[in-house]
Amino acid sequence: DTAVSQTPKYLVTQMGNDKSIKCEQNLGHDTMYWYKQDSKKFLKIMFSYNNKELIINETVPNRFSPKSPDKAHLNLHINSLELGDSAVYFCASSQEGTGSVQYFGPGTRLTVT
Amino acid sequence: SQKIEQNSEALNIQEGKTATLTCNYTNYSPAYLQWYRQDPGRGPVFLLLIRENEKEKRKERLKVTFDTTLKQSLFHITASQPADSATYLCALGYGGTSYGKLTFGQGTILTVHP
């Protein structure tokens, strides 16, 4: 069984479009995250939710809006896509607590043309 | 802001040797440090965690050390195998209200040659 799953795996779209990436975890974790990995492989946190509440919101354009319908899901909606949004987006989850291991999904490669 | 540097972007070693990867950070010390492995086209996978009050942790062929004076962590893979070839990421975490926020280094690409 896949612990953290994301859909779609690949997403190719044009500038100006709106798109969503879905994430689900079946580990029973309370905390979920979204990361962006750019072409230089830097993995940078974007958002974190704990029990459906937004906890971490890094300096991310407000075109990015996370939505957590329940503890097991954290979706990422992106409005007015730009070329610079092209990257791989990873969802992750962890238990609460300092030092908790994060379990990552397989990633969604977003290409904006 | 916190800056994390992992040693050379790429490290090439021969099978059977020990690979040593370095993670240096500036400014304030983290409450803990984690190491992850990432294979091409896949998400990072957790390997080891070491906390600020620990000097060394081991798991099978893996060993991590944490020196808060030097602001450095070393990650060792002994008896390396071609299957160990991957990108290795160090990540710093802080306690309190950071809620598990991890700050990642840029990664070191390890290639183990047969």
Coordinates of C-alpha atoms in Angstrom, one line a residue:
Chain A
D1 CA 0.0 0.0 0.0
T2 CA 1.3 3.4 -0.9
A3 CA 1.8 5.5 2.2
V4 CA 1.8 9.0 0.7
S5 CA 0.3 9.3 -2.8
Q6 CA 0.1 12.2 -5.2
T7 CA -1.8 12.8 -8.3
P8 CA -1.0 13.6 -11.0
K9 CA 2.5 12.4 -11.5
Y10 CA 3.1 14.7 -14.4
L11 CA 1.3 18.0 -15.2
V12 CA 2.0 20.0 -18.3
T13 CA 0.0 23.2 -18.7
Q14 CA 0.2 26.7 -20.1
M15 CA 0.9 29.9 -18.4
G16 CA -2.2 31.5 -16.9
N17 CA -4.0 28.3 -16.2
D18 CA -5.2 27.1 -12.8
K19 CA -4.3 23.6 -11.6
S20 CA -4.5 21.4 -8.6
I21 CA -2.3 18.6 -7.2
K22 CA -3.8 16.1 -4.8
C23 CA -2.1 14.3 -1.9
E24 CA -3.3 11.6 0.4
Q25 CA -1.6 9.7 3.2
N26 CA -2.8 6.5 4.9
L27 CA -0.3 6.6 7.8
G28 CA -2.6 8.2 10.3
H29 CA -0.3 11.2 10.6
D30 CA -1.5 14.6 11.9
T31 CA 0.9 16.8 10.0
M32 CA 1.2 17.2 6.2
Y33 CA 3.5 19.3 4.1
W34 CA 4.1 20.7 0.6
Y35 CA 7.6 21.1 -0.7
K36 CA 8.9 22.5 -3.9
Q37 CA 12.1 21.1 -5.5
D38 CA 13.5 23.3 -8.2
S39 CA 15.8 22.5 -11.1
K40 CA 18.9 22.8 -8.8
K41 CA 17.3 20.1 -6.6
F42 CA 16.8 22.4 -3.6
L43 CA 13.9 21.1 -1.6
K44 CA 12.1 23.9 0.1
I45 CA 9.0 23.8 2.3
M46 CA 6.0 25.7 1.2
F47 CA 3.2 24.8 3.7
S48 CA 2.5 22.7 6.7
Y49 CA -0.8 21.6 8.1
N50 CA -1.5 20.1 11.5
N51 CA -4.9 18.6 12.1
K52 CA -6.3 20.5 9.1
E53 CA -4.9 23.8 10.4
L54 CA -2.3 25.8 8.5
I55 CA 0.9 25.9 10.7
I56 CA 3.7 26.9 8.3
N57 CA 3.3 29.3 5.4
E58 CA 6.6 30.2 3.9
T59 CA 7.0 33.1 1.6
V60 CA 4.9 31.6 -1.2
P61 CA 2.9 33.7 -3.7
N62 CA -0.7 33.8 -2.7
R63 CA -1.5 32.1 -6.1
F64 CA -0.7 29.0 -4.2
S65 CA -3.5 27.9 -1.9
P66 CA -3.4 24.6 0.1
K67 CA -6.6 23.0 1.2
S68 CA -7.0 20.3 3.8
P69 CA -10.4 18.7 3.7
D70 CA -9.4 16.2 6.4
K71 CA -6.3 15.0 8.2
A72 CA -5.5 12.5 5.4
H73 CA -5.6 14.9 2.5
L74 CA -3.7 18.1 1.6
N75 CA -4.3 19.5 -1.8
L76 CA -2.4 22.3 -3.5
H77 CA -4.2 24.7 -5.9
I78 CA -2.2 27.0 -8.1
N79 CA -3.8 30.0 -9.8
S80 CA -2.4 31.9 -12.8
L81 CA 0.5 29.6 -13.4
E82 CA 3.8 31.1 -14.3
L83 CA 6.9 29.7 -16.0
G84 CA 8.8 29.9 -12.7
D85 CA 6.3 27.5 -11.1
S86 CA 7.8 24.7 -13.1
A87 CA 9.3 22.3 -10.5
V88 CA 8.7 19.0 -8.8
Y89 CA 6.2 19.3 -5.9
F90 CA 6.4 16.9 -3.1
C91 CA 3.8 16.1 -0.4
A92 CA 4.9 14.7 2.9
S93 CA 3.4 13.7 6.2
S94 CA 4.7 13.0 9.7
Q95 CA 3.5 12.4 13.2
E96 CA 3.4 15.3 15.6
G97 CA 6.5 15.8 17.7
T98 CA 10.0 17.2 17.4
G99 CA 12.2 15.2 15.1
S100 CA 9.4 13.2 13.5
V101 CA 10.3 11.4 10.3
Q102 CA 8.7 12.8 7.2
Y103 CA 7.3 10.4 4.6
F104 CA 7.4 11.8 1.1
G105 CA 5.1 11.1 -1.8
P106 CA 6.5 10.3 -5.3
G107 CA 6.3 13.9 -6.5
T108 CA 4.4 15.8 -9.2
R109 CA 6.5 17.2 -12.0
L110 CA 4.8 20.5 -13.1
T111 CA 5.8 22.0 -16.4
V112 CA 4.5 25.4 -17.3
T113 CA 4.9 26.3 -21.0
Chain B
S1 CA 18.8 33.2 7.8
Q2 CA 20.1 29.6 8.3
K3 CA 22.4 28.5 5.6
I4 CA 23.2 24.8 5.0
E5 CA 26.0 23.5 2.8
Q6 CA 26.6 20.0 1.9
N7 CA 30.1 19.2 0.6
S8 CA 30.8 18.7 -3.0
E9 CA 27.8 18.4 -5.2
A10 CA 29.1 15.1 -6.4
L11 CA 31.1 12.4 -4.7
N12 CA 32.6 9.4 -6.6
I13 CA 34.0 6.4 -4.7
Q14 CA 35.0 2.8 -5.4
E15 CA 32.8 -0.1 -4.1
G16 CA 33.9 -1.2 -0.7
K17 CA 35.2 2.1 0.4
T18 CA 33.6 4.4 3.0
A19 CA 31.7 7.4 1.7
T20 CA 31.8 10.4 3.9
L21 CA 29.3 13.2 3.3
T22 CA 29.4 16.6 5.1
C23 CA 26.6 18.9 6.1
N24 CA 27.6 22.3 7.5
Y25 CA 25.3 25.0 8.8
T26 CA 25.6 28.6 10.0
N27 CA 23.9 30.5 12.7
Y28 CA 21.8 28.8 15.3
S29 CA 22.0 25.1 16.0
P30 CA 19.1 22.8 15.1
A31 CA 17.4 20.7 17.7
Y32 CA 17.9 17.7 15.4
L33 CA 19.3 16.8 12.0
Q34 CA 18.0 14.2 9.6
W35 CA 19.5 12.5 6.6
Y36 CA 17.4 11.4 3.6
R37 CA 18.2 9.5 0.4
Q38 CA 16.6 10.5 -2.9
D39 CA 16.7 8.4 -6.0
P40 CA 16.0 10.0 -9.4
G41 CA 12.3 10.6 -10.0
R42 CA 11.3 9.7 -6.4
G43 CA 10.7 11.4 -3.1
P44 CA 13.3 11.5 -0.3
V45 CA 13.4 8.6 2.0
F46 CA 14.4 8.9 5.7
L47 CA 17.6 7.3 6.8
L48 CA 18.8 8.6 10.2
L49 CA 17.9 11.1 12.8
I50 CA 20.4 12.6 15.3
R51 CA 19.4 15.1 18.1
E52 CA 21.5 18.0 19.4
N53 CA 22.4 16.1 22.6
E54 CA 23.7 13.1 20.7
K55 CA 27.2 12.7 19.2
E56 CA 26.7 9.7 17.0
K57 CA 24.0 7.3 15.7
R58 CA 24.4 4.1 13.7
K59 CA 22.1 1.9 11.6
E60 CA 23.6 -1.0 9.8
R61 CA 26.3 0.4 7.4
L62 CA 25.3 4.0 8.1
K63 CA 26.7 6.3 10.8
V64 CA 26.0 9.9 11.4
T65 CA 27.8 12.3 13.8
F66 CA 26.7 15.7 15.0
D67 CA 29.2 18.3 16.3
T68 CA 27.4 21.5 17.4
T69 CA 30.7 23.2 18.1
L70 CA 31.8 22.8 14.5
K71 CA 28.2 23.2 13.3
Q72 CA 28.7 20.1 11.2
S73 CA 27.2 16.6 10.6
L74 CA 29.1 13.8 8.9
F75 CA 27.3 10.9 7.3
H76 CA 29.2 7.8 6.6
I77 CA 28.4 4.7 4.5
T78 CA 30.8 1.9 5.1
A79 CA 31.5 -0.9 2.7
S80 CA 29.7 1.1 0.0
Q81 CA 27.9 -0.6 -2.8
P82 CA 26.7 0.5 -6.3
A83 CA 23.2 0.4 -4.9
D84 CA 24.1 3.2 -2.5
S85 CA 24.4 5.5 -5.5
A86 CA 21.8 8.3 -4.9
T87 CA 21.5 11.9 -3.8
Y88 CA 21.8 12.3 0.0
L89 CA 20.1 15.3 1.7
C90 CA 20.7 16.6 5.2
A91 CA 17.9 18.5 6.8
L92 CA 17.8 20.6 9.9
G93 CA 14.9 20.8 12.3
Y94 CA 14.0 23.0 15.2
G95 CA 11.8 22.5 18.1
G96 CA 9.1 24.7 19.6
T97 CA 6.4 25.9 17.2
S98 CA 8.3 24.9 14.1
Y99 CA 6.0 21.9 13.8
G100 CA 8.5 19.6 12.1
K101 CA 9.7 22.2 9.6
L102 CA 12.8 20.9 7.9
T103 CA 15.4 23.0 6.1
F104 CA 17.2 21.0 3.5
G105 CA 20.7 21.2 2.1
Q106 CA 21.2 21.1 -1.7
G107 CA 22.2 17.4 -1.6
T108 CA 25.3 15.4 -2.5
I109 CA 25.1 13.0 -5.5
L110 CA 27.0 9.9 -4.5
T111 CA 28.2 7.5 -7.2
V112 CA 29.7 4.2 -6.1
H113 CA 31.7 2.5 -8.9
P114 CA 32.0 -1.3 -9.1

